[in-house]
Amino acid sequence: MFAKRSRFVWTTGAGIALATIVASAPATALSGTDAAAQLNFTAKVAIGEQSSCTGALVAPQWVLTAATCFAADGKPSAGKPPVPTTVTVGRTDLAQTGGSVQQAIDLMPHADRDLVLVRLSTRVTDPAVTPVRIAATPAAAGEQLTKAGFGRTKTEWAPDKLHTGTFTVTSSTDTTLNVDGSDTATVCKGDAGGPSLRTVNGTPELVSVTSRSWQGGCLGIDPTETRTNAVDTRVDGLAGWVQDTISRDRTTPADIDGDNKDDLIVQRTDGVVIVHRNLGSSFGPGTVMSSGWRRYLDGSDLGRLYFADITGDNKADLIVHGTDGNISVRKNMGTYFDGGTHWSAGWGRFVTGSDLGRLYFADITGDNKADLIVHGTDGNISVRKNMGTYFDGGTHWSAGWGRFVTGSDLGRLYFADITGDNKADLIVHGTDGKISVRKNMGTYFDGGTHWSAGWGRFVTGSDLGHLRFGDAGGDGKADMFVYELANGKVSVRKNMGTYFDGGTLMITL
């Protein structure tokens, strides 16, 4: 069933050099039985007009496939696919209708494996198409796996139907599996990136991804080639990498249009900043306000972004915090942000939060201009007042917050005006799930009051989702924004004075 590797035949686990297969497409294929509908998470990945691979839906907007599908050396650049790429998922017979057919808009390659996550233009929302679960445990020698793919077979150059076949694991390394096929199971062009699966309690789980093979028995291959063994890339244990990658979109409530109601800003993994306007009972369709920021997602590359009203015109500006330590402000011009002006320097060790600390921007002093809040890993919080073109030297406001910087220890902090006095308060979100508000007293925050509970899996942002705080209703008091990672739903829980209500769904991203 499986046709062999993607573009090239590489080296086996034993280190024997294999001849290169001249291939116009980076794919492999299966030459076996027709696949059942329960494998409808398997995707056909059409790369340009000549190449194709197979992949697997691992999250509603993400397909996992082989990196060699996009670069022969297995190292595609992160970002937009090099050629137009169309992904079909939810349809095991391509000659039929149904499923989801959409463009790939972003590539997120793994650092050291033949793997890449492909972002689709929209989420797959069909309840009948469930993303496949990633295995937690590796395959053992002798274990049989089912491979699935849309690649070439023994008799068909470009089959419409998904095919499957059984392969046996012979050995493994830290990152790969060596598998043996048979006369009826061989990996061909078009199968690269396809899933290798085991079934646990009736549910398939993804163990590895097809990488390369000899292609013995595939249509168009030298008939004297009979080898049907292949090499897979292991994915067991990579659920965390997938989750971390797909959770890198950043949502921020901020008032972009100056109507006193916070809009929803989405900074996507492809570097685009999209604004969904607050329509009162929902957030509207997104419009692109800026782009080119993919290396500013979480601070681990070139820096990170924030959105707050720095200039005092009631419209949130774009604040750029570089790993070079510089902070610049790009003024909100209504439909775009300007080229920016320098405001501060020396903050290179405050970008990720894991070194000396992290920064926030909110109006602490009540003059309608966002100040710079410094939260050190030493636990101290200081406020550097907005002076119009720079931030001052700062004053101490609170201490004891050293274990609340990254969210991975005791919790994390936020700053927003909860009480409606035009001054941002301190919001404490503990890993115990509790949310308390410490009121801004002018030069310090008070001892706090309890507001909500049950949010323990929303602290880091990579589990069930994340929380943000902003004024969605326009009453001057910050509400709680809840982003659910699994389904992309953003709901707003209204500030009721001493608690947040049950929430209203505002948009599904």
Coordinates of C-alpha atoms in Angstrom, one line a residue:
M1 CA 0.0 0.0 0.0
F2 CA 2.5 2.6 0.9
A3 CA 4.5 4.1 -1.8
K4 CA 8.0 5.1 -0.7
R5 CA 9.4 8.3 0.4
S6 CA 8.9 11.7 -0.6
R7 CA 11.3 13.2 -2.9
F8 CA 14.4 11.3 -2.4
V9 CA 15.6 8.0 -1.0
W10 CA 18.1 8.7 1.8
T11 CA 20.2 6.7 4.1
T12 CA 18.9 3.8 6.1
G13 CA 19.2 3.6 9.9
A14 CA 22.2 1.2 9.3
G15 CA 24.0 4.0 7.5
I16 CA 24.0 2.4 4.0
A17 CA 24.0 5.0 1.3
L18 CA 21.0 4.6 -1.0
A19 CA 20.8 5.8 -4.6
T20 CA 18.8 9.0 -5.1
I21 CA 15.5 8.6 -6.8
V22 CA 14.9 11.2 -9.4
A23 CA 11.5 12.6 -8.5
S24 CA 9.6 15.7 -9.6
A25 CA 7.4 15.6 -6.5
P26 CA 8.3 15.3 -2.9
A27 CA 5.9 12.6 -2.0
T28 CA 5.3 8.9 -1.4
A29 CA 2.3 6.7 -1.8
L30 CA 0.5 3.6 -0.5
S31 CA -0.5 0.7 -2.7
G32 CA -2.9 -1.3 -0.6
T33 CA -6.6 -1.4 0.3
D34 CA -9.0 1.5 0.3
A35 CA -9.0 3.4 3.7
A36 CA -12.0 3.5 5.9
A37 CA -13.8 6.8 6.7
Q38 CA -12.4 6.8 10.2
L39 CA -9.1 7.9 8.7
N40 CA -10.7 11.1 7.3
F41 CA -8.1 13.2 9.3
T42 CA -5.7 12.2 6.6
A43 CA -5.0 15.1 4.3
K44 CA -3.9 15.4 0.7
V45 CA -1.3 18.2 0.4
A46 CA -0.9 19.6 -3.1
I47 CA 2.2 21.6 -3.4
G48 CA 2.2 23.7 -6.5
E49 CA 1.1 22.1 -9.7
Q50 CA 3.4 19.1 -9.8
S51 CA 4.1 17.9 -6.2
S52 CA 1.9 16.3 -3.6
C53 CA 2.3 14.7 -0.2
T54 CA 0.0 13.3 2.5
G55 CA -0.5 14.6 6.0
A56 CA -2.6 14.3 9.1
L57 CA -4.9 16.8 10.8
V58 CA -3.5 17.2 14.4
A59 CA -5.5 20.3 15.4
P60 CA -8.5 22.0 13.8
Q61 CA -6.2 24.4 11.8
W62 CA -3.0 22.4 11.5
V63 CA -1.8 19.5 9.4
L64 CA 1.4 17.6 10.2
T65 CA 3.5 16.3 7.3
A66 CA 7.1 15.8 6.2
A67 CA 9.3 18.8 6.0
T68 CA 11.0 17.3 2.9
C69 CA 7.7 18.0 1.1
F70 CA 8.7 21.7 1.0
A71 CA 12.5 21.5 1.0
A72 CA 14.6 18.6 -0.2
D73 CA 17.0 19.0 2.7
G74 CA 14.1 18.8 5.2
K75 CA 14.7 22.4 6.3
P76 CA 11.9 24.6 4.9
S77 CA 11.8 28.2 6.1
A78 CA 9.2 29.1 8.6
G79 CA 6.5 31.2 6.9
K80 CA 4.4 31.2 3.8
P81 CA 4.8 28.0 1.7
P82 CA 7.2 28.6 -1.2
V83 CA 4.5 27.8 -3.7
P84 CA 0.7 27.8 -3.5
T85 CA -0.3 24.8 -1.4
T86 CA -3.8 23.3 -1.2
V87 CA -4.9 20.9 1.5
T88 CA -7.9 18.6 1.3
V89 CA -8.9 17.0 4.6
G90 CA -12.1 15.1 5.6
R91 CA -12.4 13.3 2.3
T92 CA -10.9 9.8 1.8
D93 CA -12.2 9.7 -1.8
L94 CA -11.0 12.9 -3.7
A95 CA -13.5 12.2 -6.5
Q96 CA -16.3 12.9 -4.1
T97 CA -17.5 16.1 -2.5
G98 CA -17.3 17.1 1.1
G99 CA -14.5 17.7 3.5
S100 CA -12.5 20.9 3.6
V101 CA -10.4 22.2 0.8
Q102 CA -8.3 25.3 1.6
Q103 CA -5.0 27.0 1.2
A104 CA -2.0 26.6 3.5
I105 CA -0.9 30.0 4.8
D106 CA 2.0 29.1 7.1
L107 CA 4.8 26.5 7.8
M108 CA 6.2 25.8 11.2
P109 CA 9.0 23.2 10.8
H110 CA 10.4 21.1 13.6
A111 CA 14.0 22.1 14.5
D112 CA 15.6 18.7 14.0
R113 CA 13.1 16.3 12.5
D114 CA 11.6 15.8 9.0
L115 CA 8.3 17.4 10.2
V116 CA 6.4 20.5 9.5
L117 CA 3.1 21.9 10.8
V118 CA 1.1 23.4 8.0
R119 CA -1.4 26.1 9.0
L120 CA -4.7 26.1 7.1
S121 CA -6.5 29.3 6.2
T122 CA -9.4 28.4 8.5
R123 CA -10.3 25.8 11.1
V124 CA -11.8 22.5 10.1
T125 CA -15.2 22.7 11.9
D126 CA -16.9 19.5 10.6
P127 CA -17.7 17.5 13.8
A128 CA -17.2 14.3 11.8
V129 CA -13.5 15.2 11.2
T130 CA -11.6 14.7 14.4
P131 CA -7.8 15.5 14.6
V132 CA -5.7 12.4 15.3
R133 CA -4.2 12.0 18.7
I134 CA -0.4 12.0 18.9
A135 CA 1.1 8.9 20.6
A136 CA 2.8 9.3 24.0
T137 CA 4.8 6.1 23.7
P138 CA 7.2 4.9 21.0
A139 CA 6.6 1.9 18.7
A140 CA 8.5 -1.3 19.7
A141 CA 10.3 -3.6 17.3
G142 CA 7.8 -6.1 15.9
E143 CA 4.8 -3.7 16.3
Q144 CA 2.6 -3.4 13.3
L145 CA 1.5 0.0 12.2
T146 CA -1.0 1.1 9.6
K147 CA 0.2 3.7 7.1
A148 CA -2.2 5.9 5.1
G149 CA -1.5 8.0 2.0
F150 CA -2.8 9.4 -1.2
G151 CA 0.3 8.6 -3.2
R152 CA 1.0 6.5 -6.2
T153 CA 0.2 2.8 -6.2
K154 CA 1.4 -0.2 -8.3
T155 CA -1.2 0.6 -11.0
E156 CA -2.3 4.3 -10.5
W157 CA -0.3 7.4 -11.0
A158 CA -2.6 9.7 -9.1
P159 CA -5.3 7.7 -7.2
D160 CA -8.3 9.5 -5.9
K161 CA -8.8 7.2 -2.9
L162 CA -6.8 7.1 0.3
H163 CA -4.9 3.8 0.6
T164 CA -3.6 1.9 3.7
G165 CA -1.2 -0.8 4.4
T166 CA 0.4 -2.7 7.3
F167 CA 4.1 -2.2 8.1
T168 CA 6.2 -3.8 10.8
V169 CA 8.7 -1.9 12.9
T170 CA 12.2 -3.4 12.8
S171 CA 14.3 -0.9 14.7
S172 CA 14.4 2.7 15.9
T173 CA 16.6 5.7 16.7
D174 CA 15.8 8.7 18.9
T175 CA 14.0 10.3 16.0
T176 CA 13.2 7.7 13.4
L177 CA 11.6 4.2 12.9
N178 CA 12.7 1.6 10.3
V179 CA 9.7 -0.3 9.0
D180 CA 9.3 -3.2 6.6
G181 CA 6.5 -3.4 4.1
S182 CA 5.5 -6.3 1.8
D183 CA 4.4 -7.1 -1.7
T184 CA 1.1 -5.3 -0.9
A185 CA 2.5 -2.5 1.3
T186 CA 5.1 -0.2 -0.1
V187 CA 5.6 3.6 0.2
C188 CA 5.5 5.5 -3.1
K189 CA 5.6 9.1 -4.3
G190 CA 2.8 11.1 -2.8
D191 CA 2.8 9.2 0.5
A192 CA 5.5 11.3 2.2
G193 CA 4.2 12.9 5.4
G194 CA 1.5 10.4 5.7
P195 CA 0.5 9.0 9.1
S196 CA 1.6 5.7 10.6
L197 CA -0.9 4.7 13.2
R198 CA -1.7 2.3 16.0
T199 CA -5.1 1.7 17.5
V200 CA -5.7 2.1 21.2
N201 CA -9.2 1.2 22.6
G202 CA -10.6 1.7 19.1
T203 CA -9.0 5.1 18.5
P204 CA -6.2 5.6 16.1
E205 CA -3.1 7.5 17.4
L206 CA -0.2 8.9 15.4
V207 CA 3.1 7.2 16.0
S208 CA 5.2 8.4 13.2
V209 CA 5.2 10.1 9.8
T210 CA 6.4 8.7 6.5
S211 CA 9.7 10.1 5.5
R212 CA 11.5 8.0 2.8
S213 CA 11.7 4.6 1.2
W214 CA 12.9 2.5 -1.6
Q215 CA 9.6 2.5 -3.5
G216 CA 9.8 -1.1 -4.6
G217 CA 6.8 -2.1 -6.6
C218 CA 5.6 1.5 -7.2
L219 CA 4.4 2.6 -10.6
G220 CA 7.2 4.2 -12.6
I221 CA 10.0 2.6 -10.5
D222 CA 12.6 0.2 -11.9
P223 CA 10.8 -3.2 -11.8
T224 CA 14.0 -4.8 -10.5
E225 CA 13.7 -2.7 -7.3
T226 CA 11.9 -5.0 -4.8
R227 CA 12.7 -3.4 -1.4
T228 CA 9.7 -2.2 0.5
N229 CA 11.3 -1.0 3.7
A230 CA 11.0 2.6 4.7
V231 CA 12.1 5.2 7.3
D232 CA 9.6 7.1 9.4
T233 CA 10.0 10.2 11.5
R234 CA 8.9 9.6 15.1
V235 CA 6.2 11.8 16.5
D236 CA 5.6 10.1 19.8
G237 CA 6.1 12.5 22.7
L238 CA 5.7 15.6 20.4
A239 CA 2.2 16.5 21.5
G240 CA 3.8 19.3 23.6
W241 CA 5.6 20.7 20.5
V242 CA 2.4 20.7 18.5
Q243 CA 0.5 22.3 21.3
D244 CA 3.1 25.0 21.9
T245 CA 3.2 25.7 18.2
I246 CA -0.5 26.0 17.7
S247 CA -0.9 28.1 20.8
R248 CA 1.5 30.8 19.7
D249 CA -1.2 33.0 18.3
R250 CA -1.6 36.0 20.6
T251 CA -4.9 37.6 21.3
T252 CA -5.0 41.0 22.9
P253 CA -8.0 43.2 23.8
A254 CA -7.3 46.9 23.0
D255 CA -9.2 49.8 21.7
I256 CA -8.0 50.3 18.1
D257 CA -10.7 52.6 16.8
G258 CA -11.1 54.9 19.8
D259 CA -14.8 54.1 20.6
N260 CA -14.0 53.2 24.2
K261 CA -14.7 49.5 23.6
D262 CA -11.7 47.1 23.3
D263 CA -11.4 45.4 20.0
L264 CA -9.8 42.0 19.6
I265 CA -6.2 42.0 18.1
V266 CA -4.8 38.7 16.9
Q267 CA -1.1 38.4 16.2
R268 CA -0.8 35.2 14.1
T269 CA 2.1 32.8 13.7
D270 CA 2.5 34.1 10.1
G271 CA 3.4 37.5 11.4
V272 CA 0.1 39.2 10.5
V273 CA -1.6 41.5 13.0
I274 CA -5.4 41.3 12.5
V275 CA -8.0 43.5 14.2
H276 CA -11.6 42.3 14.8
R277 CA -13.7 45.4 15.6
N278 CA -15.9 45.4 18.7
L279 CA -19.5 45.5 17.3
G280 CA -21.1 45.4 20.8
S281 CA -22.4 41.8 20.9
S282 CA -19.7 40.3 18.7
F283 CA -16.3 41.0 17.1
G284 CA -16.4 41.6 13.4
P285 CA -14.5 40.1 10.5
G286 CA -10.7 40.6 10.8
T287 CA -8.8 43.2 8.9
V288 CA -5.0 43.3 8.5
M289 CA -3.4 46.2 10.2
S290 CA 0.2 45.2 10.1
S291 CA 2.4 42.3 9.0
G292 CA 6.0 41.0 9.1
W293 CA 6.0 40.2 12.8
R294 CA 6.4 36.4 12.8
R295 CA 9.7 36.7 14.7
Y296 CA 8.0 38.7 17.5
L297 CA 5.5 36.1 18.8
D298 CA 6.8 35.2 22.2
G299 CA 10.1 37.0 22.6
S300 CA 12.3 34.0 21.9
D301 CA 13.4 35.3 18.5
L302 CA 13.6 39.0 17.7
G303 CA 11.3 40.3 20.4
R304 CA 7.6 40.6 21.2
L305 CA 4.7 43.0 20.7
Y306 CA 2.2 44.8 23.0
F307 CA -0.8 47.0 22.3
A308 CA -1.7 49.9 24.5
D309 CA -2.5 53.6 24.2
I310 CA 0.8 55.3 24.6
T311 CA 0.0 58.7 23.0
G312 CA -3.2 59.5 24.9
D313 CA -5.5 59.7 21.9
N314 CA -7.7 56.8 23.1
K315 CA -6.4 54.5 20.4
A316 CA -4.1 51.6 21.1
D317 CA -0.6 51.9 19.6
L318 CA 1.8 49.1 18.7
I319 CA 4.8 48.7 21.1
V320 CA 7.8 46.8 19.8
H321 CA 10.1 45.2 22.4
G322 CA 13.2 43.9 20.8
T323 CA 15.7 41.3 22.1
D324 CA 18.3 44.1 21.5
G325 CA 16.6 45.8 24.5
N326 CA 15.0 48.7 22.6
I327 CA 11.4 49.7 23.0
S328 CA 9.8 51.7 20.2
V329 CA 6.2 52.9 19.8
R330 CA 4.4 52.7 16.4
K331 CA 1.5 55.2 16.6
N332 CA -2.0 54.1 15.6
M333 CA -2.8 55.9 12.4
G334 CA -6.4 54.5 12.1
T335 CA -5.8 51.7 9.6
Y336 CA -2.1 51.1 10.2
F337 CA 0.8 51.8 12.6
D338 CA 3.5 54.3 11.7
G339 CA 7.2 53.6 11.4
G340 CA 7.8 54.1 15.1
T341 CA 9.8 56.2 17.5
H342 CA 12.3 55.1 20.1
W343 CA 11.2 55.3 23.8
S344 CA 13.5 53.2 25.9
A345 CA 16.5 50.9 25.9
G346 CA 18.2 48.2 28.0
W347 CA 15.3 45.7 28.3
G348 CA 16.9 42.8 26.4
R349 CA 16.7 40.5 29.4
F350 CA 13.0 41.2 29.9
V351 CA 11.5 39.9 26.7
T352 CA 10.6 36.2 27.5
G353 CA 10.2 36.6 31.2
S354 CA 12.6 33.8 32.0
D355 CA 15.7 35.9 32.5
L356 CA 15.4 39.1 34.6
G357 CA 11.6 39.5 34.2
R358 CA 8.9 40.8 31.9
L359 CA 7.2 44.0 30.9
Y360 CA 3.6 45.2 30.7
F361 CA 2.0 48.4 29.4
A362 CA -1.1 49.9 31.1
D363 CA -2.3 53.3 32.5
I364 CA -1.3 53.1 36.1
T365 CA -1.4 56.8 36.9
G366 CA -4.8 57.7 35.4
D367 CA -3.6 60.2 32.8
N368 CA -5.0 58.1 29.9
K369 CA -1.5 57.2 28.7
A370 CA 0.0 53.7 29.2
D371 CA 2.9 53.4 31.5
L372 CA 5.7 50.8 31.5
I373 CA 5.4 48.2 34.3
V374 CA 8.5 46.2 35.1
H375 CA 8.0 42.8 36.8
G376 CA 11.3 41.4 37.9
T377 CA 12.1 37.8 38.6
D378 CA 13.2 39.2 42.0
G379 CA 9.5 39.7 42.7
N380 CA 9.5 43.4 42.5
I381 CA 7.0 45.5 40.5
S382 CA 7.9 49.0 39.5
V383 CA 6.1 51.6 37.4
R384 CA 7.9 53.8 34.9
K385 CA 5.6 56.7 34.1
N386 CA 4.8 57.7 30.6
M387 CA 6.5 61.1 30.1
G388 CA 5.2 61.7 26.5
T389 CA 8.3 60.5 24.6
Y390 CA 10.0 58.3 27.2
F391 CA 9.4 56.5 30.5
D392 CA 10.8 57.8 33.7
G393 CA 13.2 56.0 36.1
G394 CA 10.4 54.3 37.9
T395 CA 8.9 53.9 41.4
H396 CA 8.4 50.7 43.4
W397 CA 4.8 49.5 43.8
S398 CA 4.8 45.9 45.0
A399 CA 7.0 42.9 45.9
G400 CA 6.9 39.2 46.3
W401 CA 5.9 38.2 42.8
G402 CA 9.0 36.3 41.7
R403 CA 7.0 33.1 41.1
F404 CA 4.4 34.8 38.9
V405 CA 6.5 35.9 36.0
T406 CA 6.1 33.2 33.4
G407 CA 2.9 31.5 34.6
S408 CA 4.6 28.1 34.9
D409 CA 5.2 28.4 38.6
L410 CA 2.5 29.9 40.9
G411 CA 0.7 31.9 38.2
R412 CA 0.8 35.1 36.2
L413 CA -0.1 38.7 36.5
Y414 CA -2.2 41.2 34.3
F415 CA -2.8 44.9 34.6
A416 CA -6.2 46.5 33.7
D417 CA -8.7 48.9 35.1
I418 CA -11.1 46.6 36.9
T419 CA -12.7 49.1 39.3
G420 CA -13.5 51.8 36.7
D421 CA -11.4 54.6 38.2
N422 CA -9.2 55.0 35.1
K423 CA -6.2 53.4 36.8
A424 CA -5.0 49.9 36.0
D425 CA -5.3 47.4 38.9
L426 CA -3.2 44.3 39.4
I427 CA -4.9 41.0 38.5
V428 CA -3.5 37.8 40.0
H429 CA -4.1 34.5 38.1
G430 CA -2.9 31.6 40.2
T431 CA -2.1 28.1 38.9
D432 CA -4.7 27.0 41.6
G433 CA -7.3 28.6 39.2
K434 CA -8.2 31.5 41.3
I435 CA -8.3 35.1 40.1
S436 CA -8.0 38.0 42.5
V437 CA -7.9 41.8 42.0
R438 CA -5.5 44.0 43.8
K439 CA -6.9 47.6 43.6
N440 CA -4.6 50.4 42.5
M441 CA -4.3 52.7 45.5
G442 CA -2.2 55.4 43.8
T443 CA 1.3 54.3 44.9
Y444 CA 0.7 50.6 45.6
F445 CA -1.9 47.8 45.1
D446 CA -4.1 46.6 48.0
G447 CA -4.3 43.1 49.5
G448 CA -6.8 42.0 46.9
T449 CA -10.2 40.4 46.7
H450 CA -11.3 37.1 45.1
W451 CA -13.2 37.4 41.8
S452 CA -13.3 34.0 40.1
A453 CA -12.1 30.4 40.2
G454 CA -11.6 27.4 38.0
W455 CA -9.0 28.8 35.6
G456 CA -5.9 26.7 36.5
R457 CA -5.6 25.3 32.9
F458 CA -5.6 28.8 31.4
V459 CA -2.4 30.2 32.9
T460 CA 0.3 29.4 30.4
G461 CA -1.9 29.5 27.3
S462 CA -0.7 26.2 26.0
D463 CA -3.3 24.0 27.8
L464 CA -6.9 24.9 27.5
G465 CA -6.4 28.5 26.4
H466 CA -5.6 31.8 27.9
L467 CA -7.2 34.8 29.6
R468 CA -6.9 38.5 28.9
F469 CA -8.6 41.6 30.5
G470 CA -10.0 44.6 28.7
D471 CA -13.1 46.8 28.5
A472 CA -15.4 45.1 26.0
G473 CA -18.6 46.8 27.1
G474 CA -17.4 50.4 27.1
D475 CA -18.3 51.0 30.7
G476 CA -14.8 51.8 31.8
K477 CA -14.3 48.5 33.7
A478 CA -12.2 45.7 32.3
D479 CA -13.9 42.4 31.5
M480 CA -12.4 39.0 31.2
F481 CA -11.7 37.6 27.7
V482 CA -11.5 33.8 27.5
Y483 CA -9.8 32.2 24.5
E484 CA -10.3 28.5 24.1
L485 CA -7.5 26.9 22.2
A486 CA -9.2 23.7 21.1
N487 CA -12.1 25.5 19.2
G488 CA -10.9 29.1 18.8
K489 CA -13.8 30.5 20.7
V490 CA -13.4 33.9 22.3
S491 CA -16.0 34.8 24.9
V492 CA -16.3 37.9 27.2
R493 CA -17.2 37.5 30.8
K494 CA -18.7 40.9 31.9
N495 CA -17.3 42.7 34.9
M496 CA -20.2 42.7 37.5
G497 CA -18.4 44.8 40.1
T498 CA -17.1 41.9 42.3
Y499 CA -17.1 39.0 39.9
F500 CA -17.4 38.2 36.1
D501 CA -20.6 36.8 34.7
G502 CA -21.0 33.5 32.8
G503 CA -19.8 35.0 29.5
T504 CA -21.0 35.7 26.0
L505 CA -19.4 34.1 22.9
M506 CA -18.1 37.0 20.8
I507 CA -16.2 35.2 17.9
T508 CA -14.7 32.0 16.8
L509 CA -11.3 32.6 15.3

